[in-house]
Amino acid sequence: MAAAAAVIAQAGVGSDDIALVGLSTTLATNALTEGRGGRVGLISIGFDESTLARGGLLRALDGGPALLTVGGHKADGSPIADLDLDQITAFVKENDDLVDAFAIVAEFSVRNPTHEQAARQLLAGLTERPASVSHELSPRLGGPQRGVTTILNARLIALVDELLAAVRASLVTLGISAPLVIVRGDGSLLSDTATRHAPIETILSGPAASVVGAAHLVGQRTALVADIGGTTTDVAVMLDGRPRLNPAGATVGGHLTMVQAVDVTTVGLGGDSTVTPHASPDRRSQLIAGPGRVLPISLLAVEHPEFVRSNLRRQSELSTRRESFAQFVVPTGRTPKRSISRIEQDVLDALGAKPAAADQFIDSGARSLGIDKLAQAGFVRRCGFTPTDAAHILGIQADFDADTARLAGTLLVQVWNGLGFGPWDDVEHLARDVMATVTRRSAEIFLDVCLARDGLGGTGSASTPIMAAALDQVVGLTAPSIQITLPVVGLGASAATYHTGVAQLLGTDVIIPEHAKVANAVGAVVGQVRTTLEARITQPHRGTYAIHGVPDNARFQDLDEARKFLEATLAGAVAAKATVEGAEGAEISITWQDKTVTVGDKPYLVEGHLTVEAIGRPRLADRPVSGAG
């Protein structure tokens, strides 16, 4: 918000002149990558336990309670069994204080949503917890994958709602009352009101905005776009100026969803990644960066300088070396709104409002586990040595406390050398090794993406011995080499730090746009609102055409009448939906695809698929815009 205020002042416009606020956010992506989010209770209608486990629902649930109850529908929309509302009532009452939200998924709900709708209506009278229903998040078949999407959406509701409330409060402080839109995973825009109900749509919002912004900022229309932030590195392919979308749905944190989003590879590697030592079998020293994120020591020292320095000095004077040195536990100020375990409450009570040194505070495995659970939910943060600290030591970055970063790095040289991970000659040697580790890992990520797009491999392909030898320029009887043919567009504040070296390893050019640091923000305002509704028509028997995906599942005796009814219904619904999602003057397009076979001498409709899309610019504030804009 301070940056927004500075931009407004520099542009010479008043707060009342702001007509639109665009926001891209990595919150949802980071939360799922790091395993954070609210605790969810699952109401599964018509599925058995093996389907939940095989489809990834239990993994997405992450220990939350689940109810398997009868109900659901067949492929033709007819009910399998009556819904057991009493069983759902008992489940909700038993778990209401233990969860942050509920997820409801029923078999073939996209063909007939009545059981999901009935369950949600029941919950509305039993609890104030939000409920996500699967048929509203995706119109596609595939109940388990739709269920994973619904669970993850429910996990994100509290986190994203808190973010949007904070942004709105800050805008009020700045005197800005313009509409707020958020970037979706496909690069389009969504109103804050709609985002509160479907926060899952914001996964990969960050990389999507970056690709859209990159296309706007550079003349290169085909490139590898790489955005490095604090938590993740996001890599996507830009073709003809547009991000390539993943037709299978977005995968984040190992979860395959039905969210249509940019085809991006997101890896836990950034400026705030954890840095840990690792001894390889041949005893060569090796560092690992990521996938977890911690608070940089140099940043914690800005707010608590004497506390951090005194503990680092204390640890350096101890004769016993511990891996927990130069690590801290920091409260975020957030408080749980649900019941938490005894050990988690013990951690919060013992920590209070101030940070603690890990070597003194973490006195048991149970407490460490409690800290991990609280960190996942966003109530505490771990703090440690990061690439950001290494950059401060080398003078590449000067935003935080470089002297404390050097003090921490010097301690770690002593500790890690003493534990057999070294040797590092001095703190500069360690810092250079950290930076080289991030550059080398980034090159592997870029190469993985290109190999996968060419059908030559997948995740981990770049770490095979021959690829590793090529990246490390190993020369023996052979001298393997590797090159990618796409230029790299580097985005993010750290792009110039790492991506120039990455491009050299991969034998390509790197383009750092003049406004690379804000390409993501550019992408947050140049997009459009785009929303889609889908429905299907089947022919259960001759002379009858059944509509699936709209209320009442109407039936017709004539296909043309069924199509006209469905087109009118979806066109009206998508126009209303586009308005809620923030569009103004949206244009509507209709696409019909069908699969027909010949039975005897007559055509027989297997399935018809109608897609109605509305696209429009986001609605602006109802006021004239003056000044520079």
XYZ file of C-alpha atoms in Angstrom:
629
model
C 0.000 0.000 0.000
C 2.955 2.290 0.600
C 4.061 1.541 -2.966
C 0.551 2.323 -4.246
C 0.548 5.642 -2.397
C 3.955 6.511 -3.856
C 2.817 5.685 -7.398
C -0.313 7.801 -7.015
C 1.735 10.729 -5.772
C 4.319 10.369 -8.546
C 1.618 10.129 -11.214
C -0.030 13.291 -9.963
C -3.530 11.868 -9.675
C -5.969 11.872 -6.810
C -7.284 8.764 -5.104
C -10.744 9.561 -6.475
C -9.328 9.360 -10.000
C -8.438 5.685 -9.650
C -10.936 3.746 -11.763
C -9.718 0.177 -11.258
C -7.488 -1.749 -8.878
C -5.906 -4.955 -10.190
C -4.338 -7.539 -7.921
C -2.343 -10.633 -8.739
C -1.493 -12.864 -5.822
C 0.708 -15.859 -5.132
C -1.088 -16.536 -1.850
C -3.174 -19.490 -3.035
C -0.319 -21.023 -5.032
C 2.129 -20.670 -2.157
C -0.358 -22.024 0.368
C -0.936 -25.216 -1.627
C 2.760 -25.558 -2.481
C 3.669 -25.301 1.208
C 0.725 -27.377 2.459
C -0.940 -24.435 4.218
C -4.633 -23.608 4.432
C -7.701 -24.156 6.570
C -8.910 -27.516 7.876
C -11.749 -28.932 5.798
C -14.529 -31.396 6.486
C -15.469 -33.442 3.416
C -19.030 -34.579 2.663
C -18.674 -37.217 -0.056
C -21.946 -38.343 -1.628
C -21.976 -41.582 -3.585
C -18.222 -42.309 -3.536
C -16.478 -45.110 -1.652
C -13.262 -44.857 0.343
C -11.108 -46.468 -2.328
C -12.202 -43.826 -4.836
C -11.293 -41.059 -2.387
C -7.820 -42.474 -1.829
C -7.195 -43.310 -5.483
C -8.437 -39.943 -6.689
C -6.267 -37.915 -4.302
C -9.123 -36.538 -2.170
C -7.749 -37.874 1.107
C -4.335 -36.383 0.372
C -5.936 -33.021 -0.395
C -7.979 -33.304 2.807
C -4.721 -33.632 4.769
C -6.199 -35.281 7.849
C -9.516 -33.432 7.914
C -12.675 -35.392 8.776
C -14.615 -37.093 5.978
C -18.156 -38.444 5.681
C -18.991 -41.046 3.047
C -22.732 -41.108 2.595
C -25.141 -42.593 0.092
C -26.634 -40.600 -2.772
C -25.334 -39.113 -5.982
C -26.538 -39.661 -9.526
C -25.896 -41.802 -12.562
C -24.477 -40.540 -15.836
C -27.993 -39.861 -17.133
C -28.826 -37.699 -14.116
C -31.085 -40.206 -12.362
C -30.480 -40.707 -8.609
C -28.449 -43.658 -7.330
C -30.032 -43.454 -3.873
C -31.824 -40.984 -1.626
C -29.634 -38.489 0.226
C -29.223 -39.191 3.969
C -29.685 -35.726 5.469
C -29.674 -37.059 9.047
C -26.197 -38.506 8.598
C -24.916 -35.224 7.165
C -26.491 -33.318 10.066
C -24.729 -35.505 12.634
C -21.386 -35.126 10.824
C -21.620 -31.336 10.679
C -22.568 -31.003 14.354
C -19.726 -33.304 15.393
C -17.054 -31.442 13.386
C -18.263 -27.839 13.260
C -15.727 -26.653 15.859
C -12.888 -28.644 14.297
C -12.895 -27.287 10.735
C -12.741 -23.961 8.931
C -14.926 -24.953 5.975
C -16.808 -27.846 4.388
C -16.446 -29.344 0.911
C -19.376 -31.127 -0.763
C -18.866 -33.447 -3.704
C -21.445 -35.832 -5.180
C -21.115 -38.385 -7.947
C -22.144 -37.001 -11.357
C -23.226 -33.695 -9.797
C -22.478 -31.964 -13.113
C -25.269 -34.068 -14.616
C -27.618 -33.429 -11.670
C -26.562 -31.077 -8.839
C -29.629 -31.537 -6.604
C -27.869 -33.579 -3.896
C -25.014 -31.080 -3.602
C -27.536 -28.240 -3.480
C -29.595 -30.005 -0.793
C -26.499 -30.665 1.322
C -25.380 -27.036 1.075
C -28.856 -25.778 1.991
C -28.812 -28.073 5.029
C -25.399 -26.776 6.099
C -26.617 -23.182 5.848
C -29.002 -23.880 8.707
C -26.464 -25.786 10.814
C -23.209 -23.839 10.642
C -21.650 -20.512 9.773
C -18.702 -22.278 8.142
C -18.470 -21.696 4.377
C -19.249 -24.619 2.089
C -17.831 -25.314 -1.385
C -19.813 -27.449 -3.832
C -18.113 -29.175 -6.725
C -20.562 -28.516 -9.584
C -20.085 -24.750 -9.227
C -16.304 -25.010 -9.574
C -16.146 -27.120 -12.726
C -18.635 -28.418 -15.303
C -16.365 -31.299 -16.308
C -16.846 -34.979 -15.603
C -14.383 -36.703 -13.299
C -15.775 -36.703 -9.765
C -12.523 -37.369 -7.864
C -10.581 -34.601 -9.605
C -13.532 -32.243 -9.133
C -13.590 -33.283 -5.466
C -9.901 -32.405 -5.049
C -10.643 -28.998 -6.562
C -13.517 -28.495 -4.118
C -11.464 -29.458 -1.059
C -8.623 -27.152 -2.034
C -11.100 -24.338 -2.660
C -12.487 -24.795 0.852
C -8.960 -24.842 2.295
C -8.224 -21.480 0.678
C -11.404 -19.593 1.618
C -10.201 -18.179 4.942
C -6.718 -17.272 3.673
C -7.896 -15.483 0.535
C -10.810 -13.824 2.309
C -8.395 -12.406 4.880
C -6.153 -11.097 2.088
C -9.023 -9.412 0.249
C -10.358 -7.858 3.449
C -6.900 -6.463 4.197
C -6.539 -5.060 0.678
C -9.971 -3.460 0.828
C -9.212 -1.907 4.234
C -5.941 -0.526 2.900
C -7.657 0.925 -0.162
C -10.147 2.681 2.095
C -7.198 4.165 3.988
C -5.855 5.467 0.676
C -9.278 6.859 -0.219
C -9.734 4.494 -3.170
C -13.212 3.106 -3.811
C -12.678 1.683 -7.304
C -13.637 -1.900 -8.234
C -11.079 -4.519 -7.224
C -10.272 -7.357 -9.637
C -7.995 -10.344 -9.112
C -6.059 -12.236 -11.771
C -7.255 -15.790 -12.362
C -5.019 -18.678 -13.235
C -5.719 -18.300 -16.966
C -4.754 -14.613 -16.996
C -8.310 -13.249 -17.047
C -9.738 -11.064 -14.278
C -12.284 -11.760 -11.525
C -14.097 -9.421 -9.134
C -13.218 -9.618 -5.443
C -16.799 -10.654 -4.645
C -16.613 -13.673 -6.942
C -13.105 -14.507 -5.707
C -14.345 -14.905 -2.134
C -16.540 -17.821 -3.257
C -14.029 -19.408 -5.624
C -10.505 -18.647 -4.341
C -9.233 -21.776 -6.133
C -9.526 -19.713 -9.333
C -6.555 -17.649 -8.133
C -4.074 -20.526 -8.085
C -1.310 -19.646 -10.520
C -2.620 -16.068 -10.546
C 0.950 -14.845 -10.124
C 2.519 -16.677 -13.077
C -0.512 -15.990 -15.273
C -0.205 -12.258 -14.623
C 3.521 -12.462 -15.293
C 3.057 -14.077 -18.704
C 0.341 -11.567 -19.662
C 2.572 -8.733 -18.437
C 5.611 -10.123 -20.261
C 3.686 -10.289 -23.537
C 2.709 -6.645 -23.025
C 6.230 -5.463 -22.160
C 8.445 -7.265 -24.675
C 8.298 -7.586 -28.429
C 9.167 -11.280 -28.197
C 5.964 -13.258 -28.689
C 7.427 -16.727 -28.234
C 9.627 -17.269 -25.205
C 10.174 -19.067 -21.941
C 8.844 -16.762 -19.221
C 10.414 -17.253 -15.795
C 9.294 -15.340 -12.710
C 11.268 -15.779 -9.502
C 9.725 -14.553 -6.278
C 10.231 -15.163 -2.591
C 8.677 -18.627 -2.464
C 8.510 -20.046 -5.965
C 9.946 -19.961 -9.441
C 7.219 -20.066 -12.098
C 8.107 -21.077 -15.651
C 5.666 -20.944 -18.567
C 5.808 -21.038 -22.345
C 4.499 -18.004 -24.214
C 3.312 -18.798 -27.737
C 2.266 -16.018 -30.114
C 1.988 -13.591 -27.221
C -0.398 -15.704 -25.135
C 0.213 -18.079 -22.241
C -0.209 -21.748 -23.081
C -3.022 -23.222 -20.939
C -2.908 -26.686 -19.436
C -5.822 -28.670 -20.922
C -5.706 -31.220 -18.092
C -6.105 -28.577 -15.388
C -3.619 -26.895 -13.087
C -1.377 -28.964 -10.813
C -0.183 -27.180 -7.671
C 1.517 -28.730 -4.667
C 1.116 -32.151 -6.277
C -2.686 -31.762 -6.508
C -4.311 -32.109 -9.936
C -7.243 -29.692 -10.137
C -9.869 -28.797 -12.717
C -8.874 -25.139 -12.713
C -8.140 -23.893 -16.225
C -4.862 -22.072 -15.831
C -1.617 -21.215 -17.521
C 0.496 -24.291 -18.205
C 3.144 -23.364 -15.684
C 5.725 -25.286 -13.754
C 5.824 -23.990 -10.190
C 8.755 -25.060 -8.040
C 9.527 -24.113 -4.455
C 12.622 -22.033 -5.230
C 12.944 -18.332 -4.511
C 14.758 -15.650 -2.623
C 13.317 -16.801 0.695
C 13.854 -20.538 0.175
C 15.332 -22.607 2.960
C 19.023 -23.327 2.517
C 20.236 -26.602 4.004
C 23.515 -28.516 3.669
C 23.656 -32.002 2.239
C 26.597 -34.392 2.057
C 26.581 -36.402 -1.162
C 27.841 -40.032 -1.188
C 31.230 -38.955 -2.544
C 31.479 -36.487 0.372
C 31.323 -33.453 -1.882
C 29.741 -30.498 -0.154
C 26.316 -29.682 -1.530
C 23.586 -27.221 -0.683
C 19.850 -27.621 -1.218
C 17.596 -24.587 -1.765
C 13.854 -25.013 -1.177
C 11.185 -26.147 -1.484
C 10.109 -24.585 1.820
C 10.101 -20.875 2.527
C 11.337 -19.163 5.675
C 11.673 -15.584 6.828
C 15.156 -14.282 5.944
C 17.325 -13.557 8.979
C 18.272 -10.184 7.512
C 14.579 -9.245 7.424
C 13.803 -10.434 10.970
C 16.772 -8.360 12.150
C 15.146 -5.199 10.803
C 12.367 -5.475 13.403
C 14.299 -7.293 16.157
C 17.965 -6.374 15.640
C 19.357 -6.898 19.138
C 17.373 -10.090 19.744
C 18.646 -11.725 16.544
C 22.265 -10.595 16.949
C 22.534 -11.537 20.616
C 21.274 -15.054 19.906
C 23.662 -15.495 16.976
C 26.571 -14.368 19.166
C 25.428 -16.688 21.964
C 25.280 -19.649 19.610
C 28.724 -18.893 18.159
C 30.236 -19.112 21.653
C 28.772 -22.550 22.421
C 31.042 -25.573 22.088
C 28.209 -27.835 20.860
C 27.112 -27.245 17.272
C 23.453 -27.751 16.382
C 21.681 -27.710 13.043
C 19.027 -25.494 14.651
C 21.487 -22.612 15.036
C 20.624 -19.446 13.076
C 16.953 -20.434 13.064
C 14.016 -18.697 14.754
C 10.290 -19.143 15.303
C 8.189 -16.020 14.691
C 4.500 -15.398 15.539
C 2.467 -13.854 12.702
C -0.163 -12.250 14.918
C -2.973 -14.368 13.468
C -5.086 -16.359 15.924
C -6.904 -19.640 15.246
C -10.664 -19.441 14.709
C -11.130 -23.153 15.391
C -9.997 -25.735 17.902
C -6.332 -26.710 17.652
C -4.333 -29.517 19.244
C -2.857 -29.287 22.720
C 0.703 -29.157 21.413
C -0.201 -26.387 18.939
C -1.797 -24.355 21.736
C 1.289 -24.995 23.882
C 3.482 -23.553 21.126
C 1.342 -20.410 20.797
C 1.199 -19.916 24.574
C 4.949 -20.391 25.001
C 5.818 -18.187 22.034
C 3.559 -15.277 22.902
C 4.007 -12.151 20.799
C 7.795 -12.286 20.340
C 10.126 -14.469 18.246
C 12.171 -17.241 19.827
C 15.510 -18.879 19.006
C 14.900 -22.376 17.670
C 17.723 -24.030 19.631
C 16.098 -22.912 22.901
C 12.431 -23.055 21.951
C 12.198 -26.391 20.108
C 12.829 -28.880 22.896
C 11.027 -31.915 21.463
C 9.888 -33.544 18.245
C 6.283 -32.919 19.272
C 6.881 -29.183 19.585
C 8.619 -29.123 16.202
C 5.601 -30.891 14.675
C 3.285 -28.386 16.360
C 5.277 -25.531 14.843
C 5.015 -27.137 11.403
C 1.216 -27.431 11.750
C 0.910 -23.816 12.912
C 3.169 -22.667 10.066
C 0.965 -24.503 7.561
C -2.054 -22.615 8.900
C -0.190 -19.282 8.881
C -0.043 -18.711 12.656
C 3.754 -18.848 12.973
C 6.712 -18.642 10.597
C 10.101 -20.244 10.689
C 13.096 -17.989 10.070
C 16.474 -19.068 8.706
C 19.300 -18.439 6.270
C 18.100 -17.832 2.697
C 19.399 -16.750 -0.723
C 18.197 -13.267 0.226
C 20.678 -13.292 3.112
C 23.446 -14.529 0.802
C 22.668 -11.693 -1.638
C 23.008 -9.185 1.206
C 26.397 -10.645 2.193
C 27.698 -10.244 -1.366
C 26.283 -6.716 -1.731
C 23.845 -7.782 -4.479
C 20.875 -6.769 -2.346
C 20.663 -4.017 0.269
C 17.045 -3.993 1.447
C 17.480 -5.461 4.938
C 20.221 -5.938 7.569
C 23.363 -7.095 5.743
C 25.539 -7.096 8.872
C 23.235 -9.566 10.633
C 23.102 -11.722 7.493
C 26.913 -11.854 7.578
C 26.859 -12.756 11.276
C 24.430 -15.611 10.594
C 26.426 -16.831 7.594
C 29.672 -16.819 9.572
C 28.011 -18.923 12.284
C 26.725 -21.403 9.719
C 30.175 -21.774 8.156
C 31.420 -22.871 11.593
C 28.427 -25.134 12.261
C 28.185 -26.803 8.851
C 31.939 -27.252 8.523
C 31.988 -28.743 12.016
C 29.197 -31.167 11.132
C 31.100 -32.380 8.082
C 29.188 -30.625 5.318
C 31.988 -28.199 4.351
C 34.475 -26.960 3.843
C 33.638 -23.334 3.136
C 36.612 -21.020 3.465
C 34.642 -18.031 4.708
C 31.188 -16.472 4.674
C 31.646 -15.061 1.141
C 32.439 -18.568 -0.100
C 29.220 -19.850 1.453
C 27.198 -16.964 0.010
C 28.579 -17.545 -3.505
C 27.782 -21.255 -3.152
C 24.191 -20.410 -2.188
C 23.758 -18.143 -5.206
C 25.302 -20.751 -7.526
C 22.959 -23.399 -6.094
C 19.889 -21.299 -6.931
C 21.204 -20.573 -10.442
C 22.007 -24.241 -11.106
C 18.612 -25.392 -9.769
C 16.862 -22.773 -11.905
C 18.607 -24.140 -14.999
C 17.332 -27.632 -14.172
C 13.786 -26.285 -13.854
C 13.934 -24.473 -17.217
C 15.391 -27.537 -18.914
C 12.739 -29.799 -17.387
C 10.015 -27.563 -18.833
C 11.491 -27.583 -22.332
C 12.125 -31.336 -22.330
C 8.541 -31.967 -21.197
C 7.067 -29.691 -23.891
C 9.117 -31.586 -26.502
C 7.883 -34.914 -25.160
C 11.415 -35.944 -24.148
C 10.955 -36.210 -20.419
C 9.253 -34.840 -17.365
C 10.049 -33.631 -13.894
C 13.568 -34.650 -12.957
C 14.773 -35.263 -16.503
C 17.347 -32.482 -16.212
C 18.945 -34.138 -13.169
C 19.910 -37.328 -15.022
C 23.682 -37.946 -15.146
C 24.115 -36.893 -18.787
C 22.057 -33.712 -18.355
C 23.868 -32.890 -15.102
C 27.202 -33.337 -16.894
C 26.034 -30.979 -19.650
C 24.957 -28.300 -17.176
C 28.171 -28.665 -15.177
C 30.241 -28.648 -18.404
C 32.011 -31.855 -17.444
C 34.703 -32.860 -19.948
C 35.983 -36.407 -20.153
C 35.988 -38.786 -23.083
C 32.774 -36.980 -23.905
C 31.730 -33.362 -23.478
C 27.929 -33.298 -23.260
C 26.208 -30.000 -23.982
C 22.595 -28.848 -23.946
C 20.821 -25.829 -25.387
C 17.264 -24.556 -25.372
C 15.982 -22.747 -28.450
C 13.652 -20.287 -26.733
C 14.897 -17.005 -25.285
C 14.251 -16.540 -21.574
C 12.206 -13.563 -20.413
C 13.275 -13.046 -16.806
C 10.767 -11.436 -14.432
C 10.756 -10.609 -10.750
C 13.057 -8.552 -8.569
C 15.718 -11.301 -8.561
C 15.624 -12.049 -12.294
C 18.832 -10.199 -13.130
C 20.587 -11.879 -10.187
C 19.951 -15.459 -11.277
C 18.540 -15.699 -14.794
C 21.531 -14.234 -16.630
C 23.630 -17.101 -15.308
C 20.857 -19.591 -16.114
C 20.752 -18.465 -19.748
C 24.512 -18.958 -20.010
C 24.201 -22.536 -18.723
C 21.477 -23.273 -21.285
C 23.084 -21.537 -24.274
C 20.312 -19.046 -24.946
C 19.548 -15.342 -24.644
C 17.933 -13.711 -21.642
C 15.620 -10.702 -21.892
C 15.098 -8.648 -18.752
C 12.398 -6.054 -19.591
C 12.941 -2.513 -18.379
C 9.993 -2.959 -16.027
C 10.665 -6.619 -15.164
C 10.096 -5.962 -11.471
C 6.492 -4.901 -12.113
C 5.578 -7.097 -15.095
C 3.280 -9.019 -12.792
C 1.429 -5.834 -11.844
C 1.124 -4.855 -15.506
C -0.505 -8.211 -16.180
C -3.019 -7.505 -13.424
C -4.584 -4.605 -15.323
C -4.251 -5.380 -19.034
C -6.387 -8.537 -18.943
C -10.092 -9.053 -19.536
C -12.915 -10.672 -17.600
C -13.638 -14.038 -19.170
C -16.237 -16.497 -17.922
C -17.605 -19.706 -19.385
C -20.588 -21.981 -18.797
C -21.004 -25.439 -20.264
C -23.827 -27.953 -20.553
C -24.468 -31.165 -22.445
C -27.283 -32.818 -24.356
C -27.588 -36.580 -24.584
C -30.067 -38.897 -26.283
C -31.096 -41.554 -23.759
C -33.360 -43.122 -26.385
C -34.799 -42.174 -29.753
C -37.087 -39.181 -29.708
C -35.800 -37.887 -26.347
C -33.015 -35.367 -25.752
C -31.908 -34.782 -22.155
C -30.151 -31.599 -20.999
C -27.496 -31.855 -18.288
C -25.940 -28.970 -16.394
C -28.884 -26.588 -15.980
C -31.697 -26.605 -13.401
C -34.384 -29.271 -13.748
C -32.478 -31.295 -16.400
C -35.182 -30.568 -18.985
C -36.038 -33.057 -21.767
C -37.149 -32.353 -25.352
C -38.362 -34.368 -28.294
C -36.500 -32.265 -30.861
C -32.725 -31.576 -30.827
C -33.036 -28.081 -32.315
C -35.517 -27.082 -29.619
C -33.232 -28.508 -26.956
C -30.282 -26.522 -28.338
C -32.259 -23.264 -28.575
C -33.464 -23.670 -24.999
C -29.969 -24.451 -23.757
C -28.363 -21.573 -25.670
C -30.884 -19.070 -24.281
C -30.535 -20.428 -20.745
C -26.735 -20.408 -20.753
C -26.492 -17.025 -22.512
C -28.618 -15.391 -19.830
C -26.733 -17.164 -17.046
C -23.275 -16.351 -18.407
C -24.186 -12.682 -18.877
C -25.297 -12.482 -15.244
C -22.194 -14.375 -14.118
C -19.917 -12.045 -16.095
C -21.497 -9.055 -14.367
C -20.869 -10.578 -10.933
C -17.303 -11.365 -11.946
C -16.695 -7.717 -12.874
C -17.283 -7.446 -16.642
C -18.909 -4.552 -18.416
C -20.414 -4.857 -21.878
C -19.307 -8.464 -22.295
C -19.569 -10.077 -25.717
C -21.041 -13.587 -25.785
C -19.930 -16.394 -28.084
C -21.491 -19.851 -28.434
C -19.739 -23.066 -29.473
C -21.465 -26.376 -30.183
C -19.665 -29.697 -30.577
C -21.367 -33.032 -30.958
C -20.521 -36.678 -31.338
C -22.972 -38.570 -33.524
C -22.947 -42.179 -34.651
C -25.081 -43.985 -37.206
C -27.299 -46.739 -35.842
C -28.944 -48.624 -38.658
C -29.474 -45.895 -41.207
C -30.236 -43.084 -38.744
C -27.952 -40.687 -36.832
C -27.815 -41.092 -33.066
C -26.528 -38.337 -30.763
C -24.019 -39.669 -28.257
C -23.408 -36.283 -26.678
C -23.597 -32.630 -27.604
C -21.433 -30.103 -25.774
C -22.490 -26.439 -25.641
C -20.038 -23.796 -24.425
C -21.073 -20.183 -23.899
C -18.344 -17.634 -23.176
C -18.572 -13.993 -22.151
C -15.564 -11.682 -22.543
C -15.384 -8.023 -21.574
C -13.220 -5.357 -20.039
C -13.481 -4.984 -16.266
C -16.028 -2.496 -14.993
C -14.472 0.835 -14.038
C -15.484 3.226 -11.300
C -18.358 5.482 -12.293
C -16.332 8.671 -12.469
C -14.264 10.562 -15.028
C -10.554 9.810 -14.942
C -8.254 12.828 -14.992
C -4.525 13.388 -14.756
C -1.867 10.951 -15.927
C -3.956 7.847 -15.159
